[in-house]
Amino acid sequence: MWALREQIRSAVHVVVQLNRLQDGSRRITCITEVTGRTDEAIQTQDLFRFVQDSVDGEGKVRGHFETTGHPPTFLGDLKSKGLTLDSHLFEK
């Protein structure tokens, strides 16, 4: 089990969760970073979450994405590869 968890942790960096909402649409509801592991579990931290605001008159779900305030640990890796993300994107 330890080796399996280590392989998953080293291969997966970001998990994008997609859910079917009450109106039948599919929407990304959570973007999560894999940050490490313990002997028992893979550790993660949410970066963004979809927050449902309302349902309009036609039954469509309305909402927005909200940052959790936790910048990803891989920002430095992106920068070293010449890719930049504005760090303000992750501020609450």
PDB file of N, CA and C in Angstrom:
ATOM      1  N   MET A   1       0.824  -1.192   0.000  1.00  0.00           N
ATOM      2  CA  MET A   1       0.000   0.000   0.000  1.00  0.00           C
ATOM      3  C   MET A   1       0.874   1.264   0.000  1.00  0.00           C
ATOM      4  N   TRP A   2       1.985   1.234   0.739  1.00  0.00           N
ATOM      5  CA  TRP A   2       2.852   2.410   0.797  1.00  0.00           C
ATOM      6  C   TRP A   2       3.346   2.771  -0.600  1.00  0.00           C
ATOM      7  N   ALA A   3       3.802   1.769  -1.347  1.00  0.00           N
ATOM      8  CA  ALA A   3       4.334   2.016  -2.689  1.00  0.00           C
ATOM      9  C   ALA A   3       3.248   2.544  -3.617  1.00  0.00           C
ATOM     10  N   LEU A   4       2.038   2.036  -3.499  1.00  0.00           N
ATOM     11  CA  LEU A   4       0.933   2.505  -4.327  1.00  0.00           C
ATOM     12  C   LEU A   4       0.612   3.962  -4.028  1.00  0.00           C
ATOM     13  N   ARG A   5       0.551   4.323  -2.748  1.00  0.00           N
ATOM     14  CA  ARG A   5       0.302   5.726  -2.378  1.00  0.00           C
ATOM     15  C   ARG A   5       1.410   6.642  -2.897  1.00  0.00           C
ATOM     16  N   GLU A   6       2.636   6.188  -2.819  1.00  0.00           N
ATOM     17  CA  GLU A   6       3.758   6.993  -3.290  1.00  0.00           C
ATOM     18  C   GLU A   6       3.696   7.179  -4.802  1.00  0.00           C
ATOM     19  N   GLN A   7       3.311   6.167  -5.544  1.00  0.00           N
ATOM     20  CA  GLN A   7       3.185   6.300  -6.995  1.00  0.00           C
ATOM     21  C   GLN A   7       2.085   7.291  -7.357  1.00  0.00           C
ATOM     22  N   ILE A   8       0.961   7.220  -6.669  1.00  0.00           N
ATOM     23  CA  ILE A   8      -0.133   8.160  -6.924  1.00  0.00           C
ATOM     24  C   ILE A   8       0.316   9.575  -6.590  1.00  0.00           C
ATOM     25  N   ARG A   9       0.926   9.765  -5.420  1.00  0.00           N
ATOM     26  CA  ARG A   9       1.357  11.093  -4.997  1.00  0.00           C
ATOM     27  C   ARG A   9       2.354  11.696  -5.969  1.00  0.00           C
ATOM     28  N   SER A  10       3.255  10.907  -6.488  1.00  0.00           N
ATOM     29  CA  SER A  10       4.279  11.451  -7.384  1.00  0.00           C
ATOM     30  C   SER A  10       3.743  11.666  -8.798  1.00  0.00           C
ATOM     31  N   ALA A  11       2.661  11.025  -9.170  1.00  0.00           N
ATOM     32  CA  ALA A  11       2.131  11.146 -10.528  1.00  0.00           C
ATOM     33  C   ALA A  11       1.016  12.179 -10.662  1.00  0.00           C
ATOM     34  N   VAL A  12       0.250  12.380  -9.603  1.00  0.00           N
ATOM     35  CA  VAL A  12      -0.917  13.272  -9.672  1.00  0.00           C
ATOM     36  C   VAL A  12      -0.594  14.558  -8.921  1.00  0.00           C
ATOM     37  N   HIS A  13      -0.738  15.701  -9.599  1.00  0.00           N
ATOM     38  CA  HIS A  13      -0.443  16.983  -8.970  1.00  0.00           C
ATOM     39  C   HIS A  13      -1.703  17.774  -8.670  1.00  0.00           C
ATOM     40  N   VAL A  14      -2.681  17.671  -9.560  1.00  0.00           N
ATOM     41  CA  VAL A  14      -3.921  18.433  -9.403  1.00  0.00           C
ATOM     42  C   VAL A  14      -5.102  17.509  -9.717  1.00  0.00           C
ATOM     43  N   VAL A  15      -6.147  17.622  -8.909  1.00  0.00           N
ATOM     44  CA  VAL A  15      -7.383  16.875  -9.136  1.00  0.00           C
ATOM     45  C   VAL A  15      -8.480  17.888  -9.436  1.00  0.00           C
ATOM     46  N   VAL A  16      -9.172  17.688 -10.550  1.00  0.00           N
ATOM     47  CA  VAL A  16     -10.284  18.559 -10.933  1.00  0.00           C
ATOM     48  C   VAL A  16     -11.557  17.731 -10.793  1.00  0.00           C
ATOM     49  N   GLN A  17     -12.422  18.145  -9.859  1.00  0.00           N
ATOM     50  CA  GLN A  17     -13.651  17.401  -9.590  1.00  0.00           C
ATOM     51  C   GLN A  17     -14.807  17.997 -10.383  1.00  0.00           C
ATOM     52  N   LEU A  18     -15.530  17.142 -11.079  1.00  0.00           N
ATOM     53  CA  LEU A  18     -16.670  17.532 -11.893  1.00  0.00           C
ATOM     54  C   LEU A  18     -17.903  16.866 -11.303  1.00  0.00           C
ATOM     55  N   ASN A  19     -18.964  17.625 -11.101  1.00  0.00           N
ATOM     56  CA  ASN A  19     -20.215  17.087 -10.555  1.00  0.00           C
ATOM     57  C   ASN A  19     -21.380  17.440 -11.448  1.00  0.00           C
ATOM     58  N   ARG A  20     -22.411  16.617 -11.373  1.00  0.00           N
ATOM     59  CA  ARG A  20     -23.671  16.954 -12.035  1.00  0.00           C
ATOM     60  C   ARG A  20     -24.511  17.720 -11.024  1.00  0.00           C
ATOM     61  N   LEU A  21     -24.961  18.911 -11.415  1.00  0.00           N
ATOM     62  CA  LEU A  21     -25.741  19.764 -10.523  1.00  0.00           C
ATOM     63  C   LEU A  21     -27.224  19.453 -10.658  1.00  0.00           C
ATOM     64  N   GLN A  22     -28.019  20.060  -9.795  1.00  0.00           N
ATOM     65  CA  GLN A  22     -29.448  19.769  -9.753  1.00  0.00           C
ATOM     66  C   GLN A  22     -30.185  20.101 -11.044  1.00  0.00           C
ATOM     67  N   ASP A  23     -29.613  20.996 -11.864  1.00  0.00           N
ATOM     68  CA  ASP A  23     -30.250  21.333 -13.136  1.00  0.00           C
ATOM     69  C   ASP A  23     -29.818  20.396 -14.268  1.00  0.00           C
ATOM     70  N   GLY A  24     -29.004  19.405 -13.934  1.00  0.00           N
ATOM     71  CA  GLY A  24     -28.543  18.431 -14.923  1.00  0.00           C
ATOM     72  C   GLY A  24     -27.239  18.798 -15.594  1.00  0.00           C
ATOM     73  N   SER A  25     -26.762  20.015 -15.387  1.00  0.00           N
ATOM     74  CA  SER A  25     -25.498  20.428 -16.005  1.00  0.00           C
ATOM     75  C   SER A  25     -24.326  19.833 -15.233  1.00  0.00           C
ATOM     76  N   ARG A  26     -23.222  19.705 -15.923  1.00  0.00           N
ATOM     77  CA  ARG A  26     -21.980  19.263 -15.274  1.00  0.00           C
ATOM     78  C   ARG A  26     -21.101  20.486 -15.118  1.00  0.00           C
ATOM     79  N   ARG A  27     -20.499  20.590 -13.961  1.00  0.00           N
ATOM     80  CA  ARG A  27     -19.669  21.763 -13.692  1.00  0.00           C
ATOM     81  C   ARG A  27     -18.475  21.347 -12.836  1.00  0.00           C
ATOM     82  N   ILE A  28     -17.339  21.997 -13.075  1.00  0.00           N
ATOM     83  CA  ILE A  28     -16.197  21.804 -12.185  1.00  0.00           C
ATOM     84  C   ILE A  28     -16.587  22.394 -10.835  1.00  0.00           C
ATOM     85  N   THR A  29     -16.451  21.611  -9.786  1.00  0.00           N
ATOM     86  CA  THR A  29     -16.860  22.077  -8.463  1.00  0.00           C
ATOM     87  C   THR A  29     -15.688  22.246  -7.502  1.00  0.00           C
ATOM     88  N   CYS A  30     -14.542  21.670  -7.839  1.00  0.00           N
ATOM     89  CA  CYS A  30     -13.404  21.808  -6.934  1.00  0.00           C
ATOM     90  C   CYS A  30     -12.109  21.534  -7.697  1.00  0.00           C
ATOM     91  N   ILE A  31     -11.094  22.351  -7.423  1.00  0.00           N
ATOM     92  CA  ILE A  31      -9.749  22.134  -7.952  1.00  0.00           C
ATOM     93  C   ILE A  31      -8.844  21.966  -6.738  1.00  0.00           C
ATOM     94  N   THR A  32      -8.202  20.803  -6.664  1.00  0.00           N
ATOM     95  CA  THR A  32      -7.448  20.408  -5.478  1.00  0.00           C
ATOM     96  C   THR A  32      -6.027  20.033  -5.855  1.00  0.00           C
ATOM     97  N   GLU A  33      -5.083  20.439  -5.035  1.00  0.00           N
ATOM     98  CA  GLU A  33      -3.673  20.095  -5.241  1.00  0.00           C
ATOM     99  C   GLU A  33      -3.307  18.921  -4.341  1.00  0.00           C
ATOM    100  N   VAL A  34      -2.528  17.980  -4.877  1.00  0.00           N
ATOM    101  CA  VAL A  34      -1.964  16.898  -4.071  1.00  0.00           C
ATOM    102  C   VAL A  34      -0.665  17.432  -3.491  1.00  0.00           C
ATOM    103  N   THR A  35      -0.572  17.492  -2.160  1.00  0.00           N
ATOM    104  CA  THR A  35       0.576  18.138  -1.515  1.00  0.00           C
ATOM    105  C   THR A  35       1.587  17.168  -0.916  1.00  0.00           C
ATOM    106  N   GLY A  36       1.217  15.935  -0.736  1.00  0.00           N
ATOM    107  CA  GLY A  36       2.142  14.972  -0.137  1.00  0.00           C
ATOM    108  C   GLY A  36       1.402  13.741   0.323  1.00  0.00           C
ATOM    109  N   ARG A  37       2.016  13.023   1.233  1.00  0.00           N
ATOM    110  CA  ARG A  37       1.352  11.842   1.772  1.00  0.00           C
ATOM    111  C   ARG A  37       1.904  11.517   3.146  1.00  0.00           C
ATOM    112  N   THR A  38       1.114  10.800   3.894  1.00  0.00           N
ATOM    113  CA  THR A  38       1.562  10.201   5.150  1.00  0.00           C
ATOM    114  C   THR A  38       1.584   8.701   4.902  1.00  0.00           C
ATOM    115  N   ASP A  39       1.892   7.927   5.920  1.00  0.00           N
ATOM    116  CA  ASP A  39       1.867   6.476   5.749  1.00  0.00           C
ATOM    117  C   ASP A  39       0.459   5.974   5.459  1.00  0.00           C
ATOM    118  N   GLU A  40      -0.542   6.716   5.903  1.00  0.00           N
ATOM    119  CA  GLU A  40      -1.925   6.268   5.796  1.00  0.00           C
ATOM    120  C   GLU A  40      -2.743   6.934   4.702  1.00  0.00           C
ATOM    121  N   ALA A  41      -2.352   8.114   4.233  1.00  0.00           N
ATOM    122  CA  ALA A  41      -3.223   8.848   3.315  1.00  0.00           C
ATOM    123  C   ALA A  41      -2.434   9.793   2.413  1.00  0.00           C
ATOM    124  N   ILE A  42      -3.050  10.128   1.297  1.00  0.00           N
ATOM    125  CA  ILE A  42      -2.513  11.148   0.412  1.00  0.00           C
ATOM    126  C   ILE A  42      -3.069  12.486   0.887  1.00  0.00           C
ATOM    127  N   GLN A  43      -2.209  13.495   1.029  1.00  0.00           N
ATOM    128  CA  GLN A  43      -2.624  14.807   1.537  1.00  0.00           C
ATOM    129  C   GLN A  43      -2.975  15.726   0.372  1.00  0.00           C
ATOM    130  N   THR A  44      -4.039  16.480   0.555  1.00  0.00           N
ATOM    131  CA  THR A  44      -4.494  17.409  -0.477  1.00  0.00           C
ATOM    132  C   THR A  44      -4.878  18.739   0.152  1.00  0.00           C
ATOM    133  N   GLN A  45      -4.956  19.760  -0.691  1.00  0.00           N
ATOM    134  CA  GLN A  45      -5.515  21.043  -0.248  1.00  0.00           C
ATOM    135  C   GLN A  45      -6.309  21.627  -1.411  1.00  0.00           C
ATOM    136  N   ASP A  46      -7.514  22.084  -1.110  1.00  0.00           N
ATOM    137  CA  ASP A  46      -8.350  22.701  -2.127  1.00  0.00           C
ATOM    138  C   ASP A  46      -7.781  24.061  -2.498  1.00  0.00           C
ATOM    139  N   LEU A  47      -7.814  24.375  -3.807  1.00  0.00           N
ATOM    140  CA  LEU A  47      -7.365  25.673  -4.296  1.00  0.00           C
ATOM    141  C   LEU A  47      -8.555  26.559  -4.658  1.00  0.00           C
ATOM    142  N   PHE A  48      -9.550  25.969  -5.335  1.00  0.00           N
ATOM    143  CA  PHE A  48     -10.758  26.697  -5.741  1.00  0.00           C
ATOM    144  C   PHE A  48     -11.973  25.811  -5.526  1.00  0.00           C
ATOM    145  N   ARG A  49     -13.110  26.438  -5.210  1.00  0.00           N
ATOM    146  CA  ARG A  49     -14.385  25.732  -5.068  1.00  0.00           C
ATOM    147  C   ARG A  49     -15.472  26.505  -5.791  1.00  0.00           C
ATOM    148  N   PHE A  50     -16.415  25.765  -6.362  1.00  0.00           N
ATOM    149  CA  PHE A  50     -17.589  26.390  -6.958  1.00  0.00           C
ATOM    150  C   PHE A  50     -18.612  26.612  -5.848  1.00  0.00           C
ATOM    151  N   VAL A  51     -19.140  27.822  -5.764  1.00  0.00           N
ATOM    152  CA  VAL A  51     -20.150  28.171  -4.756  1.00  0.00           C
ATOM    153  C   VAL A  51     -21.442  28.497  -5.494  1.00  0.00           C
ATOM    154  N   GLN A  52     -22.489  27.741  -5.195  1.00  0.00           N
ATOM    155  CA  GLN A  52     -23.783  27.988  -5.830  1.00  0.00           C
ATOM    156  C   GLN A  52     -24.442  29.182  -5.170  1.00  0.00           C
ATOM    157  N   ASP A  53     -24.817  30.170  -5.990  1.00  0.00           N
ATOM    158  CA  ASP A  53     -25.474  31.378  -5.487  1.00  0.00           C
ATOM    159  C   ASP A  53     -26.987  31.251  -5.517  1.00  0.00           C
ATOM    160  N   SER A  54     -27.505  30.694  -6.609  1.00  0.00           N
ATOM    161  CA  SER A  54     -28.959  30.637  -6.759  1.00  0.00           C
ATOM    162  C   SER A  54     -29.327  29.706  -7.899  1.00  0.00           C
ATOM    163  N   VAL A  55     -30.623  29.560  -8.082  1.00  0.00           N
ATOM    164  CA  VAL A  55     -31.176  28.874  -9.243  1.00  0.00           C
ATOM    165  C   VAL A  55     -32.097  29.885  -9.908  1.00  0.00           C
ATOM    166  N   ASP A  56     -31.866  30.148 -11.204  1.00  0.00           N
ATOM    167  CA  ASP A  56     -32.669  31.179 -11.880  1.00  0.00           C
ATOM    168  C   ASP A  56     -34.072  30.671 -12.218  1.00  0.00           C
ATOM    169  N   GLY A  57     -34.868  31.526 -12.842  1.00  0.00           N
ATOM    170  CA  GLY A  57     -36.249  31.203 -13.173  1.00  0.00           C
ATOM    171  C   GLY A  57     -36.405  30.025 -14.120  1.00  0.00           C
ATOM    172  N   GLU A  58     -35.361  29.721 -14.877  1.00  0.00           N
ATOM    173  CA  GLU A  58     -35.393  28.580 -15.797  1.00  0.00           C
ATOM    174  C   GLU A  58     -34.831  27.312 -15.160  1.00  0.00           C
ATOM    175  N   GLY A  59     -34.472  27.395 -13.871  1.00  0.00           N
ATOM    176  CA  GLY A  59     -33.941  26.225 -13.161  1.00  0.00           C
ATOM    177  C   GLY A  59     -32.457  26.019 -13.311  1.00  0.00           C
ATOM    178  N   LYS A  60     -31.748  26.975 -13.912  1.00  0.00           N
ATOM    179  CA  LYS A  60     -30.300  26.867 -14.105  1.00  0.00           C
ATOM    180  C   LYS A  60     -29.559  27.309 -12.845  1.00  0.00           C
ATOM    181  N   VAL A  61     -28.563  26.545 -12.486  1.00  0.00           N
ATOM    182  CA  VAL A  61     -27.739  26.876 -11.329  1.00  0.00           C
ATOM    183  C   VAL A  61     -26.821  28.034 -11.682  1.00  0.00           C
ATOM    184  N   ARG A  62     -26.756  29.014 -10.828  1.00  0.00           N
ATOM    185  CA  ARG A  62     -25.855  30.158 -10.974  1.00  0.00           C
ATOM    186  C   ARG A  62     -24.885  30.138  -9.797  1.00  0.00           C
ATOM    187  N   GLY A  63     -23.634  30.496 -10.071  1.00  0.00           N
ATOM    188  CA  GLY A  63     -22.645  30.508  -9.011  1.00  0.00           C
ATOM    189  C   GLY A  63     -21.330  31.082  -9.480  1.00  0.00           C
ATOM    190  N   HIS A  64     -20.338  30.956  -8.623  1.00  0.00           N
ATOM    191  CA  HIS A  64     -19.018  31.504  -8.931  1.00  0.00           C
ATOM    192  C   HIS A  64     -17.947  30.634  -8.278  1.00  0.00           C
ATOM    193  N   PHE A  65     -16.706  30.815  -8.733  1.00  0.00           N
ATOM    194  CA  PHE A  65     -15.585  30.130  -8.104  1.00  0.00           C
ATOM    195  C   PHE A  65     -14.983  31.016  -7.037  1.00  0.00           C
ATOM    196  N   GLU A  66     -14.555  30.377  -5.971  1.00  0.00           N
ATOM    197  CA  GLU A  66     -13.961  31.082  -4.849  1.00  0.00           C
ATOM    198  C   GLU A  66     -12.620  30.435  -4.539  1.00  0.00           C
ATOM    199  N   THR A  67     -11.624  31.240  -4.306  1.00  0.00           N
ATOM    200  CA  THR A  67     -10.338  30.701  -3.881  1.00  0.00           C
ATOM    201  C   THR A  67     -10.412  30.334  -2.403  1.00  0.00           C
ATOM    202  N   THR A  68      -9.609  29.375  -2.011  1.00  0.00           N
ATOM    203  CA  THR A  68      -9.558  28.999  -0.602  1.00  0.00           C
ATOM    204  C   THR A  68      -8.516  29.818   0.150  1.00  0.00           C
ATOM    205  N   GLY A  69      -7.715  30.593  -0.593  1.00  0.00           N
ATOM    206  CA  GLY A  69      -6.668  31.392   0.029  1.00  0.00           C
ATOM    207  C   GLY A  69      -5.349  30.659   0.171  1.00  0.00           C
ATOM    208  N   HIS A  70      -5.279  29.427  -0.331  1.00  0.00           N
ATOM    209  CA  HIS A  70      -4.046  28.638  -0.255  1.00  0.00           C
ATOM    210  C   HIS A  70      -3.378  28.616  -1.625  1.00  0.00           C
ATOM    211  N   PRO A  71      -2.228  29.280  -1.785  1.00  0.00           N
ATOM    212  CA  PRO A  71      -1.541  29.199  -3.078  1.00  0.00           C
ATOM    213  C   PRO A  71      -0.968  27.800  -3.274  1.00  0.00           C
ATOM    214  N   PRO A  72      -0.922  27.318  -4.494  1.00  0.00           N
ATOM    215  CA  PRO A  72      -0.372  25.979  -4.724  1.00  0.00           C
ATOM    216  C   PRO A  72       1.125  25.941  -4.463  1.00  0.00           C
ATOM    217  N   THR A  73       1.589  24.792  -4.043  1.00  0.00           N
ATOM    218  CA  THR A  73       3.012  24.642  -3.758  1.00  0.00           C
ATOM    219  C   THR A  73       3.848  24.560  -5.037  1.00  0.00           C
ATOM    220  N   PHE A  74       3.196  24.340  -6.186  1.00  0.00           N
ATOM    221  CA  PHE A  74       3.933  24.183  -7.439  1.00  0.00           C
ATOM    222  C   PHE A  74       4.148  25.499  -8.197  1.00  0.00           C
ATOM    223  N   LEU A  75       3.820  26.637  -7.602  1.00  0.00           N
ATOM    224  CA  LEU A  75       4.037  27.926  -8.275  1.00  0.00           C
ATOM    225  C   LEU A  75       5.504  28.128  -8.659  1.00  0.00           C
ATOM    226  N   GLY A  76       6.404  27.763  -7.773  1.00  0.00           N
ATOM    227  CA  GLY A  76       7.840  27.888  -8.057  1.00  0.00           C
ATOM    228  C   GLY A  76       8.264  27.015  -9.221  1.00  0.00           C
ATOM    229  N   ASP A  77       7.695  25.807  -9.306  1.00  0.00           N
ATOM    230  CA  ASP A  77       8.013  24.905 -10.427  1.00  0.00           C
ATOM    231  C   ASP A  77       7.556  25.497 -11.750  1.00  0.00           C
ATOM    232  N   LEU A  78       6.377  26.110 -11.752  1.00  0.00           N
ATOM    233  CA  LEU A  78       5.879  26.741 -12.973  1.00  0.00           C
ATOM    234  C   LEU A  78       6.787  27.878 -13.411  1.00  0.00           C
ATOM    235  N   LYS A  79       7.200  28.685 -12.433  1.00  0.00           N
ATOM    236  CA  LYS A  79       8.066  29.832 -12.734  1.00  0.00           C
ATOM    237  C   LYS A  79       9.396  29.376 -13.329  1.00  0.00           C
ATOM    238  N   SER A  80       9.967  28.294 -12.809  1.00  0.00           N
ATOM    239  CA  SER A  80      11.243  27.791 -13.325  1.00  0.00           C
ATOM    240  C   SER A  80      11.115  27.253 -14.749  1.00  0.00           C
ATOM    241  N   LYS A  81       9.898  26.938 -15.157  1.00  0.00           N
ATOM    242  CA  LYS A  81       9.645  26.460 -16.525  1.00  0.00           C
ATOM    243  C   LYS A  81       9.187  27.589 -17.447  1.00  0.00           C
ATOM    244  N   GLY A  82       9.215  28.825 -16.939  1.00  0.00           N
ATOM    245  CA  GLY A  82       8.858  29.975 -17.750  1.00  0.00           C
ATOM    246  C   GLY A  82       7.370  30.298 -17.774  1.00  0.00           C
ATOM    247  N   LEU A  83       6.579  29.645 -16.936  1.00  0.00           N
ATOM    248  CA  LEU A  83       5.138  29.911 -16.857  1.00  0.00           C
ATOM    249  C   LEU A  83       4.852  30.719 -15.602  1.00  0.00           C
ATOM    250  N   THR A  84       4.028  31.721 -15.727  1.00  0.00           N
ATOM    251  CA  THR A  84       3.724  32.533 -14.553  1.00  0.00           C
ATOM    252  C   THR A  84       2.217  32.598 -14.320  1.00  0.00           C
ATOM    253  N   LEU A  85       1.857  32.532 -13.082  1.00  0.00           N
ATOM    254  CA  LEU A  85       0.490  32.758 -12.624  1.00  0.00           C
ATOM    255  C   LEU A  85       0.552  33.895 -11.627  1.00  0.00           C
ATOM    256  N   ASP A  86      -0.370  34.804 -11.732  1.00  0.00           N
ATOM    257  CA  ASP A  86      -0.435  35.911 -10.783  1.00  0.00           C
ATOM    258  C   ASP A  86      -0.771  35.350  -9.398  1.00  0.00           C
ATOM    259  N   SER A  87       0.088  35.574  -8.425  1.00  0.00           N
ATOM    260  CA  SER A  87      -0.138  35.032  -7.079  1.00  0.00           C
ATOM    261  C   SER A  87      -1.383  35.637  -6.430  1.00  0.00           C
ATOM    262  N   HIS A  88      -1.839  36.802  -6.925  1.00  0.00           N
ATOM    263  CA  HIS A  88      -3.054  37.418  -6.392  1.00  0.00           C
ATOM    264  C   HIS A  88      -4.292  36.579  -6.721  1.00  0.00           C
ATOM    265  N   LEU A  89      -4.171  35.722  -7.716  1.00  0.00           N
ATOM    266  CA  LEU A  89      -5.265  34.828  -8.092  1.00  0.00           C
ATOM    267  C   LEU A  89      -5.676  33.937  -6.921  1.00  0.00           C
ATOM    268  N   PHE A  90      -4.746  33.665  -6.011  1.00  0.00           N
ATOM    269  CA  PHE A  90      -4.999  32.740  -4.914  1.00  0.00           C
ATOM    270  C   PHE A  90      -5.308  33.438  -3.590  1.00  0.00           C
ATOM    271  N   GLU A  91      -5.412  34.764  -3.626  1.00  0.00           N
ATOM    272  CA  GLU A  91      -5.728  35.506  -2.401  1.00  0.00           C
ATOM    273  C   GLU A  91      -7.228  35.575  -2.199  1.00  0.00           C
ATOM    274  N   LYS A  92      -7.669  35.403  -0.980  1.00  0.00           N
ATOM    275  CA  LYS A  92      -9.093  35.444  -0.663  1.00  0.00           C
ATOM    276  C   LYS A  92      -9.626  36.837  -0.710  1.00  0.00           C
TER     277      LYS A  92
END
